[in-house]
XYZ file of C-alpha atoms in Angstrom:
776
model
C 4.399 36.795 8.901
C 4.143 33.756 10.896
C 1.347 31.526 9.378
C 0.209 28.036 11.468
C -1.267 24.284 10.485
C -2.538 21.716 12.027
C -1.991 18.179 10.479
C -4.151 15.199 9.857
C -2.422 12.664 8.444
C -4.496 9.246 7.818
C -2.651 6.049 6.773
C 0.523 3.073 7.954
C 2.808 6.438 9.604
C 3.309 4.588 12.630
C 5.867 2.788 13.992
C 8.009 4.064 10.536
C 9.427 6.884 11.649
C 7.103 9.238 10.727
C 7.523 11.951 14.073
C 11.352 11.444 13.046
C 10.857 12.142 9.552
C 8.483 15.040 10.045
C 10.574 16.469 12.609
C 13.475 16.645 10.539
C 11.711 18.359 8.009
C 10.345 20.662 9.765
C 14.605 22.200 12.141
C 15.760 21.541 7.969
C 13.010 25.066 7.473
C 13.580 26.401 10.918
C 9.884 25.816 11.353
C 8.344 25.401 14.955
C 5.814 23.199 17.070
C 4.986 18.951 16.721
C 4.240 16.454 16.272
C 1.877 13.180 17.640
C 0.514 10.545 17.118
C -3.357 9.680 18.040
C -5.053 6.981 17.202
C -6.601 8.142 14.614
C -3.532 9.171 13.023
C -0.571 11.965 13.569
C -1.327 15.071 14.235
C 1.655 17.833 13.460
C 0.988 21.623 14.492
C 3.800 23.970 12.908
C 4.182 27.284 12.205
C 5.941 29.308 10.719
C 6.199 31.758 6.933
C 4.367 31.002 4.154
C 6.772 29.972 2.268
C 8.542 27.100 4.701
C 5.253 26.048 5.624
C 4.362 24.973 1.438
C 7.621 24.013 1.422
C 7.051 21.201 4.325
C 3.758 20.739 2.979
C 5.014 19.809 -0.796
C 7.768 17.504 1.321
C 5.527 15.360 3.566
C 3.185 14.245 0.604
C 5.799 13.939 -2.331
C 8.486 12.052 0.084
C 7.353 10.356 3.053
C 9.656 7.557 4.656
C 10.616 4.361 2.538
C 7.885 2.340 4.620
C 5.424 4.727 5.688
C 2.118 4.794 3.742
C -0.423 7.883 3.445
C -3.269 7.821 3.259
C -4.825 10.572 3.393
C -3.617 14.681 5.003
C -5.623 16.921 5.615
C -4.482 20.607 6.210
C -6.501 22.866 8.536
C -5.452 26.818 8.580
C -4.740 27.402 12.399
C -3.442 30.076 14.496
C 0.683 30.466 15.795
C 0.794 30.051 19.193
C 4.228 30.768 19.536
C 7.261 27.289 20.330
C 10.590 28.186 20.699
C 11.133 25.130 18.095
C 9.184 22.227 17.120
C 9.138 18.655 18.580
C 7.845 15.767 19.633
C 5.113 15.245 21.583
C 3.178 12.244 23.423
C 1.219 9.959 22.241
C -2.496 11.037 22.823
C -5.341 7.526 23.597
C -8.583 8.101 23.103
C -11.535 5.862 22.263
C -11.728 4.394 19.127
C -7.796 3.813 17.712
C -8.377 3.778 13.306
C -4.812 4.010 12.230
C -3.552 1.640 10.766
C -0.870 -0.211 12.577
C 1.984 -0.475 10.389
C 3.229 -4.295 8.386
C 6.843 -5.995 9.979
C 9.771 -4.777 7.672
C 13.266 -6.220 6.597
C 16.431 -5.420 8.074
C 17.612 -2.214 6.158
C 21.027 -2.109 4.453
C 21.836 0.174 7.596
C 21.512 -1.995 10.096
C 23.042 -4.722 7.984
C 25.931 -2.935 8.031
C 26.062 -2.044 12.011
C 25.237 -6.278 11.982
C 28.227 -7.479 10.648
C 30.910 -4.448 11.959
C 32.919 -5.616 14.985
C 33.854 -2.119 16.668
C 29.198 -2.000 16.718
C 28.392 -2.193 19.574
C 25.184 -4.806 17.908
C 27.779 -7.364 15.561
C 25.816 -10.306 15.780
C 23.255 -9.266 18.122
C 19.879 -11.451 16.945
C 17.356 -8.202 18.041
C 18.283 -5.247 15.800
C 16.142 -3.078 14.032
C 15.866 0.773 14.137
C 13.087 3.271 12.793
C 13.101 1.697 9.261
C 12.900 -1.571 10.064
C 12.051 -4.736 11.790
C 9.283 -5.741 13.965
C 5.755 -3.598 13.895
C 2.816 -5.470 13.669
C 4.407 -8.924 15.611
C 5.542 -7.547 18.613
C 2.378 -4.670 18.291
C -0.109 -5.104 21.208
C -2.448 -2.122 21.936
C -2.772 1.212 19.706
C -1.035 4.170 19.692
C 1.923 1.866 18.691
C 4.591 2.740 21.739
C 7.095 0.375 23.332
C 5.164 0.399 26.415
C 2.798 -0.993 24.744
C 4.473 -3.793 22.613
C 6.213 -7.352 23.593
C 9.374 -4.738 23.866
C 8.324 -4.007 27.456
C 9.787 -5.883 29.366
C 13.684 -4.611 28.701
C 13.923 -0.979 29.002
C 15.915 0.693 27.551
C 20.189 1.269 28.899
C 21.641 3.880 29.068
C 23.419 3.166 25.120
C 19.573 2.722 23.666
C 18.129 5.221 25.193
C 20.144 7.875 24.645
C 19.553 6.740 20.435
C 16.074 7.009 21.249
C 15.514 10.127 21.916
C 18.134 11.940 20.276
C 16.002 13.220 16.723
C 19.042 12.801 15.015
C 19.322 8.985 15.114
C 18.304 6.467 13.271
C 17.015 5.192 16.217
C 14.320 8.246 17.201
C 11.673 6.119 17.958
C 12.067 3.037 17.264
C 9.742 1.618 19.737
C 11.851 -2.455 20.150
C 15.229 -1.161 19.822
C 18.282 -3.029 21.474
C 21.320 -3.336 22.168
C 23.178 -7.599 23.923
C 22.982 -5.558 27.384
C 19.396 -4.722 27.155
C 17.849 -6.805 25.320
C 16.223 -9.994 24.416
C 18.572 -12.526 23.139
C 18.137 -15.992 21.565
C 19.707 -20.045 22.751
C 19.185 -23.350 21.690
C 16.715 -26.034 22.931
C 18.100 -29.933 22.134
C 16.746 -33.048 24.378
C 17.326 -30.512 27.626
C 20.361 -29.930 26.641
C 20.631 -25.733 26.519
C 23.469 -23.261 24.698
C 23.300 -19.753 25.919
C 24.353 -16.381 23.815
C 23.218 -15.703 20.819
C 26.175 -16.612 18.721
C 27.541 -19.568 19.925
C 23.260 -20.103 19.787
C 22.836 -19.660 16.177
C 25.906 -21.068 15.079
C 25.683 -24.467 17.027
C 22.391 -24.455 14.886
C 23.333 -23.408 11.487
C 25.865 -26.501 12.347
C 23.059 -28.946 13.195
C 21.457 -27.524 9.251
C 24.913 -27.729 7.633
C 24.403 -31.475 8.768
C 21.105 -32.658 7.584
C 19.290 -31.628 10.255
C 16.083 -30.105 10.863
C 15.824 -26.653 13.148
C 12.635 -25.459 14.510
C 13.935 -21.728 14.125
C 11.844 -18.602 16.094
C 11.455 -15.247 13.734
C 9.306 -12.334 13.841
C 5.568 -13.534 13.327
C 6.264 -18.033 14.447
C 8.493 -20.317 13.822
C 10.323 -21.851 10.996
C 10.932 -25.691 10.091
C 14.238 -25.495 8.719
C 16.776 -28.795 6.960
C 19.320 -27.818 4.265
C 16.905 -28.019 0.756
C 20.019 -29.669 -1.400
C 19.949 -32.824 1.440
C 16.751 -35.130 -0.087
C 17.094 -37.605 2.891
C 16.837 -34.160 5.098
C 13.651 -32.686 2.604
C 12.114 -36.690 2.945
C 12.575 -36.432 6.128
C 10.723 -32.697 6.972
C 8.035 -34.123 4.684
C 7.345 -37.429 6.932
C 7.299 -35.963 10.141
C 5.584 -33.146 8.815
C 3.002 -35.319 7.260
C 2.806 -32.978 4.427
C 2.559 -36.122 0.985
C 3.659 -33.377 -2.531
C 2.943 -29.479 -1.006
C 5.798 -27.660 -2.246
C 8.409 -26.349 0.427
C 8.911 -22.776 0.959
C 12.899 -21.999 0.346
C 15.162 -19.226 1.688
C 18.561 -18.594 0.118
C 21.497 -17.181 1.551
C 21.984 -13.543 -1.227
C 20.121 -13.515 -4.226
C 22.845 -14.930 -5.947
C 21.450 -17.621 -4.673
C 17.948 -17.768 -5.282
C 18.661 -16.854 -9.272
C 20.407 -20.219 -9.433
C 17.991 -21.999 -8.777
C 14.970 -19.594 -10.124
C 14.094 -17.741 -13.250
C 13.768 -14.011 -12.084
C 12.334 -11.340 -14.501
C 12.522 -8.216 -13.779
C 8.938 -8.105 -12.320
C 9.420 -11.165 -10.061
C 12.656 -9.502 -8.964
C 11.307 -6.217 -7.901
C 8.575 -8.440 -6.313
C 11.467 -10.467 -4.489
C 13.007 -8.011 -3.274
C 10.305 -4.891 -2.206
C 9.608 -4.969 1.719
C 6.895 -7.301 2.337
C 9.638 -9.979 1.403
C 7.171 -12.334 0.338
C 7.510 -15.497 -0.611
C 7.595 -15.837 -4.589
C 6.392 -18.308 -7.480
C 8.417 -19.002 -9.951
C 9.709 -21.090 -12.364
C 13.115 -23.535 -11.089
C 16.172 -23.408 -12.377
C 17.771 -26.228 -9.806
C 16.113 -29.519 -9.723
C 15.800 -30.110 -6.008
C 14.417 -33.488 -4.539
C 11.288 -33.251 -2.975
C 10.761 -29.512 -2.002
C 8.746 -29.593 -4.987
C 7.035 -32.565 -6.734
C 6.454 -32.669 -10.204
C 6.037 -28.878 -9.542
C 8.151 -26.790 -12.051
C 7.849 -23.931 -10.710
C 9.306 -23.339 -6.152
C 8.100 -20.455 -3.647
C 11.655 -18.502 -2.674
C 12.178 -15.062 -0.508
C 15.173 -13.011 0.912
C 16.373 -13.641 4.508
C 14.448 -10.475 6.200
C 15.389 -10.309 10.058
C 20.107 -10.614 11.289
C 18.638 -13.859 12.739
C 18.376 -14.535 9.023
C 21.483 -13.276 7.983
C 23.184 -14.358 10.966
C 22.285 -18.464 10.561
C 23.455 -18.323 6.655
C 27.306 -16.446 8.146
C 27.776 -19.232 11.056
C 27.614 -21.702 7.673
C 24.148 -22.693 7.785
C 23.599 -24.242 4.380
C 22.811 -21.886 1.178
C 19.924 -22.829 0.450
C 17.219 -23.817 2.934
C 13.849 -25.566 3.465
C 11.697 -22.777 4.758
C 8.816 -23.723 5.861
C 5.601 -22.679 8.522
C 6.142 -25.233 11.531
C 3.994 -26.806 11.287
C 1.814 -30.339 11.677
C 0.124 -30.960 7.758
C -2.633 -28.394 7.626
C -2.079 -26.336 11.447
C -1.415 -23.852 12.076
C 1.962 -22.922 12.309
C 3.488 -22.525 15.810
C 4.360 -19.139 17.443
C 4.312 -19.124 21.253
C 7.070 -20.980 23.269
C 5.247 -23.497 24.483
C 3.189 -24.280 22.558
C 6.253 -25.185 19.173
C 7.855 -27.237 21.944
C 5.139 -29.569 22.767
C 3.183 -29.535 19.339
C 7.530 -29.765 17.119
C 8.190 -32.713 18.754
C 9.372 -34.881 17.433
C 9.463 -32.590 13.292
C 12.461 -30.915 15.396
C 15.004 -31.491 16.217
C 16.742 -28.370 18.151
C 14.955 -25.008 18.873
C 16.525 -21.943 18.302
C 14.822 -19.911 21.152
C 13.787 -15.974 21.103
C 13.051 -14.843 24.076
C 10.664 -11.778 23.119
C 6.919 -12.893 22.870
C 5.649 -12.954 19.346
C 2.315 -10.656 19.406
C -0.072 -12.922 17.092
C 1.025 -15.315 14.525
C 1.980 -13.666 10.946
C 3.309 -17.112 8.391
C 4.938 -16.006 5.536
C 2.980 -13.970 2.933
C 3.233 -16.615 -0.990
C 3.168 -13.679 -4.461
C 3.676 -14.414 -7.957
C 3.979 -12.170 -11.232
C 1.425 -12.522 -13.171
C 0.194 -10.970 -16.458
C -2.193 -7.705 -14.406
C 0.849 -7.097 -12.040
C 1.886 -8.514 -8.644
C -0.578 -11.309 -7.695
C -1.018 -12.298 -4.023
C -2.641 -15.376 -2.843
C -1.806 -15.228 1.292
C -1.930 -12.229 2.386
C 0.004 -11.943 5.817
C 4.079 -10.927 7.414
C 4.229 -7.451 5.101
C 1.106 -6.660 4.001
C -1.014 -7.430 7.019
C -3.335 -5.804 8.949
C -3.096 -2.701 6.521
C -6.343 -0.528 5.379
C -6.856 -1.877 1.905
C -9.780 -0.091 1.187
C -12.044 2.859 2.607
C -16.411 2.292 2.469
C -19.036 4.477 3.904
C -18.840 4.869 7.483
C -21.184 3.112 9.555
C -21.024 1.857 11.580
C -18.134 -1.176 12.537
C -18.488 -4.092 10.552
C -16.650 -7.772 11.491
C -16.242 -10.300 8.293
C -15.647 -13.053 9.458
C -14.644 -15.099 5.243
C -15.548 -18.256 4.892
C -13.853 -21.913 5.581
C -10.693 -22.395 3.799
C -7.844 -20.328 3.453
C -9.194 -17.462 6.123
C -9.051 -13.727 7.629
C -11.984 -11.507 9.039
C -11.800 -7.987 8.505
C -12.472 -5.010 10.586
C -13.595 -2.015 9.162
C -13.439 0.708 12.152
C -13.965 4.539 10.180
C -14.784 3.523 7.199
C -11.690 1.564 7.056
C -10.901 -2.335 6.185
C -8.493 -3.631 7.818
C -8.077 -7.105 6.472
C -6.310 -9.692 9.113
C -3.177 -11.782 8.031
C -4.001 -15.109 6.520
C -5.209 -17.866 9.574
C -5.324 -21.350 7.684
C -8.472 -23.477 6.952
C -11.052 -23.554 9.673
C -11.526 -27.134 9.125
C -8.345 -27.943 12.043
C -8.565 -27.021 15.423
C -6.169 -25.302 15.756
C -6.569 -22.696 13.244
C -10.175 -22.656 14.147
C -8.594 -21.200 17.920
C -6.110 -19.163 15.812
C -9.210 -18.184 14.340
C -11.195 -17.554 17.160
C -7.727 -15.471 18.667
C -7.600 -13.168 15.609
C -11.575 -11.870 15.793
C -10.640 -11.304 19.840
C -7.695 -9.557 19.359
C -8.328 -7.427 16.245
C -11.624 -6.211 18.042
C -9.476 -5.348 21.289
C -6.430 -3.447 19.913
C -9.194 -0.993 17.822
C -11.630 -1.319 20.659
C -14.690 -1.841 18.966
C -17.954 -1.208 21.264
C -20.386 -4.467 20.643
C -23.008 -3.114 21.047
C -22.134 -1.097 17.345
C -21.224 -3.911 16.206
C -22.997 -5.387 12.576
C -20.657 -9.122 12.262
C -21.133 -11.167 8.767
C -20.627 -14.256 7.251
C -21.100 -16.890 4.319
C -23.909 -17.841 3.322
C -23.415 -21.474 4.056
C -25.536 -22.764 6.312
C -22.000 -24.909 8.136
C -19.264 -22.779 7.860
C -17.811 -22.985 11.134
C -16.757 -19.088 10.438
C -20.330 -18.351 9.794
C -21.371 -21.067 13.001
C -19.063 -18.808 15.281
C -19.883 -15.769 14.006
C -23.356 -15.702 15.031
C -22.221 -16.754 18.349
C -20.369 -13.145 18.298
C -22.487 -10.162 20.415
C -23.392 -7.492 18.108
C -26.116 -4.735 16.784
C -26.206 -7.290 13.357
C -26.007 -10.418 11.929
C -25.853 -10.304 8.085
C -24.830 -13.010 5.026
C -23.314 -12.170 2.499
C -23.350 -14.925 -0.830
C -19.361 -16.161 -0.799
C -19.099 -15.148 -5.162
C -20.378 -11.645 -4.351
C -17.867 -12.176 -2.023
C -15.228 -12.504 -4.661
C -16.328 -10.190 -7.445
C -17.180 -7.030 -4.313
C -13.672 -7.754 -3.268
C -11.957 -6.207 -6.394
C -14.411 -3.423 -6.605
C -13.809 -2.632 -2.811
C -9.537 -2.643 -3.322
C -10.380 -0.125 -6.800
C -13.277 2.470 -4.656
C -15.093 1.726 -7.063
C -18.351 1.791 -5.058
C -20.665 2.557 -7.945
C -18.806 1.769 -10.912
C -21.275 -1.108 -12.859
C -19.582 -3.930 -13.788
C -19.284 -7.171 -14.806
C -18.237 -10.142 -12.250
C -16.177 -14.007 -13.337
C -16.098 -15.212 -9.706
C -14.737 -18.915 -10.152
C -13.492 -21.036 -7.961
C -14.087 -24.776 -6.087
C -16.821 -23.882 -3.645
C -19.335 -21.785 -2.983
C -22.797 -22.358 -0.887
C -25.137 -20.494 -3.881
C -28.978 -18.928 -3.275
C -30.454 -21.867 -4.889
C -28.569 -23.765 -2.059
C -27.025 -25.619 -5.584
C -22.470 -25.663 -4.886
C -21.489 -22.180 -7.079
C -17.771 -21.437 -8.615
C -19.383 -21.013 -12.121
C -20.947 -17.514 -11.484
C -21.119 -13.857 -13.928
C -23.037 -10.722 -12.024
C -23.871 -7.369 -12.842
C -24.669 -4.673 -11.033
C -22.072 -2.225 -7.975
C -21.236 -2.564 -4.858
C -23.548 0.477 -4.701
C -26.924 -1.105 -6.185
C -26.038 -5.097 -5.738
C -24.837 -7.794 -8.315
C -26.845 -9.689 -9.833
C -26.391 -13.007 -11.125
C -25.806 -13.200 -14.952
C -23.947 -16.065 -15.914
C -23.481 -19.783 -14.954
C -21.095 -22.301 -15.017
C -23.981 -24.550 -16.664
C -25.372 -27.357 -13.801
C -23.933 -30.417 -13.431
C -23.851 -33.189 -10.243
C -21.240 -34.464 -8.069
C -21.387 -37.503 -6.261
C -20.766 -37.864 -2.532
C -20.325 -33.180 -2.281
C -17.121 -32.636 -0.666
C -15.166 -36.058 -0.777
C -15.914 -35.611 -4.706
C -13.105 -31.498 -4.820
C -10.354 -34.571 -3.059
C -11.418 -37.320 -6.129
C -11.243 -35.457 -9.905
C -12.761 -38.595 -11.149
C -15.207 -38.815 -9.452
C -15.732 -34.651 -10.513
C -16.095 -36.286 -13.296
C -18.062 -38.930 -13.550
C -21.002 -36.521 -12.636
C -19.611 -34.062 -15.822
C -19.074 -37.037 -18.008
C -23.149 -38.356 -17.744
C -23.913 -35.369 -19.790
C -22.453 -36.293 -22.542
C -23.970 -38.617 -25.766
C -21.473 -41.740 -27.670
C -18.413 -41.235 -24.060
C -16.031 -44.475 -24.191
C -15.236 -45.847 -21.528
C -13.612 -44.498 -18.758
C -12.023 -47.384 -17.023
C -10.834 -48.114 -20.331
C -6.863 -47.249 -22.259
C -5.930 -43.742 -22.885
C -7.503 -42.949 -19.246
C -7.820 -45.496 -16.872
C -9.838 -44.135 -14.650
C -10.451 -46.024 -10.810
C -13.234 -48.616 -9.742
C -13.878 -44.950 -7.771
C -15.255 -43.992 -10.700
C -17.210 -46.277 -11.017
C -18.773 -46.456 -7.288
C -19.527 -42.277 -8.312
C -21.314 -43.294 -11.263
C -23.901 -46.090 -9.082
C -24.044 -42.777 -6.577
C -25.746 -40.773 -10.161
C -27.461 -43.709 -10.996
C -29.029 -44.324 -7.207
C -29.684 -40.002 -6.671
C -27.786 -40.720 -3.201
C -26.017 -38.772 -1.824
C -25.364 -36.499 -4.626
C -25.348 -32.323 -5.488
C -25.882 -30.458 -8.521
C -22.759 -27.818 -9.143
C -21.413 -24.706 -11.072
C -17.930 -25.251 -10.221
C -14.941 -23.888 -12.687
C -13.575 -25.645 -10.667
C -14.451 -28.464 -10.661
C -14.819 -28.319 -13.947
C -10.314 -28.241 -14.254
C -10.184 -31.696 -12.597
C -12.060 -32.986 -14.482
C -9.949 -32.442 -17.105
C -6.980 -33.024 -14.900
C -8.555 -36.747 -14.403
C -8.554 -36.840 -18.846
C -5.292 -35.946 -18.937
C -4.139 -38.452 -16.562
C -4.466 -36.999 -13.011
C -6.694 -39.519 -11.441
C -5.552 -40.091 -8.328
C -6.659 -38.684 -4.993
C -5.227 -34.964 -4.270
C -2.892 -33.572 -1.651
C -3.312 -29.951 -1.401
C -6.625 -28.087 -2.050
C -6.419 -26.902 -6.371
C -3.609 -30.015 -6.883
C -5.706 -31.209 -10.371
C -6.135 -28.114 -11.304
C -1.932 -26.669 -9.926
C -0.901 -29.612 -12.784
C -3.242 -29.499 -15.529
C -1.473 -26.286 -15.784
C 1.209 -26.794 -15.480
C 1.281 -29.723 -17.820
C -0.305 -26.207 -20.543
C 3.207 -24.904 -19.744
C 4.676 -26.508 -23.591
C 1.596 -27.141 -25.043
C 1.035 -24.707 -28.015
C -0.144 -25.926 -31.553
C -3.901 -27.653 -30.960
C -6.826 -24.991 -31.569
C -8.469 -24.132 -29.092
C -11.460 -26.126 -27.808
C -14.823 -24.667 -28.357
C -16.745 -23.390 -24.784
C -20.187 -22.019 -26.693
C -21.958 -19.939 -24.211
C -26.140 -19.847 -24.398
C -28.829 -19.424 -22.562
C -27.000 -17.899 -20.065
C -24.704 -21.191 -20.018
C -21.475 -21.566 -20.604
C -21.462 -24.592 -21.629
C -19.427 -27.664 -21.129
C -19.742 -29.924 -23.552
C -18.465 -29.802 -26.093
C -15.274 -28.845 -23.777
C -14.861 -32.481 -22.657
C -16.332 -34.150 -26.002
C -12.957 -32.787 -27.524
C -10.710 -32.817 -25.126
C -12.157 -37.285 -24.905
C -11.355 -36.898 -28.912
C -8.311 -36.224 -28.502
C -7.545 -38.289 -26.276
C -8.205 -41.690 -27.964
C -6.534 -39.876 -30.571
C -3.091 -39.562 -29.038
C -3.062 -36.383 -28.716
C -0.376 -34.616 -26.534
C -1.608 -34.611 -23.148
C 0.323 -30.845 -23.301
C -1.277 -29.810 -26.432
C -4.740 -31.060 -24.845
C -4.450 -28.507 -21.484
C -3.993 -25.843 -23.631
C -6.394 -26.273 -26.245
C -9.308 -26.408 -23.340
C -6.655 -23.008 -21.266
C -7.680 -21.713 -24.541
C -10.636 -22.421 -24.913
C -12.072 -21.724 -21.573
C -10.410 -18.306 -22.281
C -11.997 -17.557 -25.749
C -15.386 -19.378 -24.214
C -15.520 -16.673 -21.208
C -14.285 -13.883 -23.342
C -17.042 -14.523 -25.763
C -20.082 -14.287 -23.058
C -18.391 -11.463 -21.907
C -18.078 -9.132 -23.819
C -22.471 -9.951 -25.478
C -23.024 -9.111 -21.138
C -21.210 -6.010 -21.571
C -22.695 -5.114 -24.856
C -25.941 -5.823 -23.965
C -25.597 -3.711 -20.632
C -23.286 -1.266 -22.109
C -21.169 -2.033 -19.244
C -17.059 -0.826 -20.046
C -15.022 -3.276 -16.557
C -14.802 -6.960 -16.034
C -13.739 -8.165 -12.975
C -12.257 -11.218 -12.465
C -12.005 -13.151 -8.746
C -12.089 -16.305 -7.523
C -9.552 -19.052 -6.994
C -9.052 -20.460 -10.564
C -8.140 -16.687 -11.044
C -4.733 -17.445 -9.209
C -4.433 -19.731 -12.470
C -1.649 -16.908 -14.237
C -1.583 -18.775 -17.720
C -5.518 -18.657 -17.963
C -5.143 -14.957 -16.871
C -2.513 -14.167 -20.343
C -4.897 -15.837 -22.521
C -7.793 -14.452 -21.223
C -6.070 -10.743 -20.883
C -5.799 -9.780 -25.055
C -9.334 -11.218 -26.248
C -10.697 -8.801 -23.268
C -9.130 -5.799 -24.294
C -9.721 -6.700 -27.884
C -13.288 -6.025 -27.371
C -12.733 -2.472 -24.841
C -12.926 -3.433 -22.252
C -11.357 -2.654 -19.452
C -10.543 -5.376 -16.810
C -9.744 -5.601 -13.139
C -8.256 -8.242 -11.191
C -7.309 -8.895 -6.289
C -4.515 -6.450 -6.394
C -4.283 -5.642 -2.193
C -5.989 -9.001 -1.329
C -5.739 -12.191 -1.920
C -8.608 -13.968 -5.857
C -8.040 -16.440 -2.988
C -10.590 -17.385 -0.206
C -8.052 -14.790 1.664
C -9.814 -12.294 0.025
C -13.650 -13.326 0.406
C -13.514 -10.831 3.763
C -13.391 -7.814 2.182
C -15.732 -8.525 0.184
C -18.492 -9.516 2.557
C -17.314 -6.408 4.611
C -17.594 -4.126 1.134
C -20.974 -5.507 0.629
C -22.794 -5.697 3.761
C -21.518 -1.588 5.047
C -23.866 -0.771 1.529
C -26.415 -3.017 3.031
C -26.182 -5.388 0.374
C -27.349 -8.200 2.154
C -28.579 -12.134 0.635
C -32.352 -14.443 0.223
C -32.492 -17.236 2.420
C -31.059 -19.680 0.284
C -33.526 -21.924 -1.920
C -34.454 -25.988 -2.366
C -31.001 -27.391 -4.217
C -34.266 -30.479 -4.605
C -35.833 -28.158 -7.244
C -32.316 -27.521 -9.610
C -31.729 -30.914 -9.194
C -34.679 -31.253 -11.036
C -34.220 -29.129 -13.967
C -30.305 -31.437 -14.275
C -30.402 -33.044 -17.616
C -30.560 -36.843 -16.094
C -27.304 -38.928 -16.238
C -27.265 -41.672 -18.320
C -26.876 -44.855 -17.541
C -23.438 -45.859 -16.928
C -20.738 -46.989 -19.504
C -18.717 -50.003 -19.617
C -19.611 -52.981 -16.565
C -19.177 -51.623 -13.215
C -15.889 -53.359 -11.367
């Protein structure tokens, strides 16, 4: 007897070969009906014998296409319509798309074989792709995902490509970006006024330039890269000078896995991450010495080729290990439009390898590492964005605009939280433009009605993200405190809406509800019931405000002035520069001083005490230096970091660092003991808080928890106390995850009170002791 089922599948199910997969599965079981894309996912009507239907549904749930990510499958009984066979229908347009846009995918093995098969029509073609690989997010201009809604619409299919596109048995069946050399876009090389046309000729010329030590701007999936020979120190130095990138590490791309493994040590887990469909840059311990690539760092960031173009470059003779860094000047967003790239990168690149297919939106490479709790995203972009990362109560669309550093934005539609690609630091004008473009892009893509929109921003009154949010037309606006958003991002990922937790948010800077610069916070509560501040780092004063984040010795002044019997920090072995004395004078006069509970600044102070006394050249540099320095430092008992009266007291911790430094202890051992002390003190504090409040789950978020050594030391202490530990998995623990946390708290109506007056907190601090040593 014939039965029928109406099926609705949600998730990443468009642009990943889902409809052809369903078609073949239904045909193989003798079923009839249809499958089509709709704004809210994929709709299927299937009819046939009951046993075949059950088998079909079992396969649908258990054997989806490799690149698909099914979030839900709704199955309803339906009336048989008597369809003669199974077909793929035309996509249905709707008013409000809510399906997840698919991320860009690396070239698959089958396409790679064709790429180098002389008998294949697409041999050597840089835009080779199929339903299992190639561009998605970077070419989509509207939903549903059909060719007419992509940047490929300007290239009509020729007869050969059309025959594959319409053949259900072909792996290019409904592959929207499909093309071939006869009907698709091409690459060319531009060097000054000269142009080299033809894919093979342009790629070959670019490879020769790289081999000769040149710098080439290469147009990839989501933007341009600047590439050079990673083993040519003079080429790397030239790139660093032209890009104005003093010390921040460059990313590397190896020709193949053998090359990559020759320059970094990869654990099994890191190898799996490197080869995952997202193909991120993976941080791993260095094997090879590469002058200028990652100054002072024992790690390198590596990735594998993920586009046909990359493979063609290496095959054409490019050096086997390339620096492959975002094409921009320091702090600017990646260039992705051809005209903009040619203008902005003039003087940086010796030549431009330009592809004719437009990029719909800029998408940087993602950055990840394997940590004690599994994969840890440091930058979420290509391969991950803009997928839905959480399901939230559907109270209408929400736009969360994130923070000003490592900005992302989150749009909640139909209860699904879509997190954008990495945008960057909004202090740079081009990044602010990219931020506004991304907001407009998401709102247009999902056809959000402004009159129904809720806009949420960070509570900091001067954040550029918040100032722009206030100008957006919306039903209502609100703010969410920075560190609550950190904790909320983890709870949103875990779908733990009602779970009571002790949530730790450790980072460098965030505007507290009392007007203090927070950054060492512990909360208790849940998404549903709200997060209440339960503990924090002992407050200190920052001299000069934001400048203290760039100068560790300046940050140190406000912490060290609380220590009794402090030595002269401008003498050996500390040798603090004159900036430290200037900071103490500001503290003594109460000029431009601000209270803080920042754990990030505490790590900077420890770094300064151990020798990092210069200005940082990229965010987190001093703390990263301290962590790397501790890698070989076991041998000293962990330092005291007591918890009492709701405060973690840094004074005994820093006092022990100073004492061992004066005693001539190995700085690596001191750095390790500092990390161990922070882990022990936080572990004891969380144990006490959780016992008092009968909590069983701890959440860790914020930029400080990018520190894998701290996580390694903290994990066994928390687990020994019987506590379950949750960290970020789908968004970064740094400010790249803030927008998700904002959206999650807004979905539950958890708005923050207006900030208090900082002066009230300042008066509660111990007055600074007189400056130690003579002024210089």
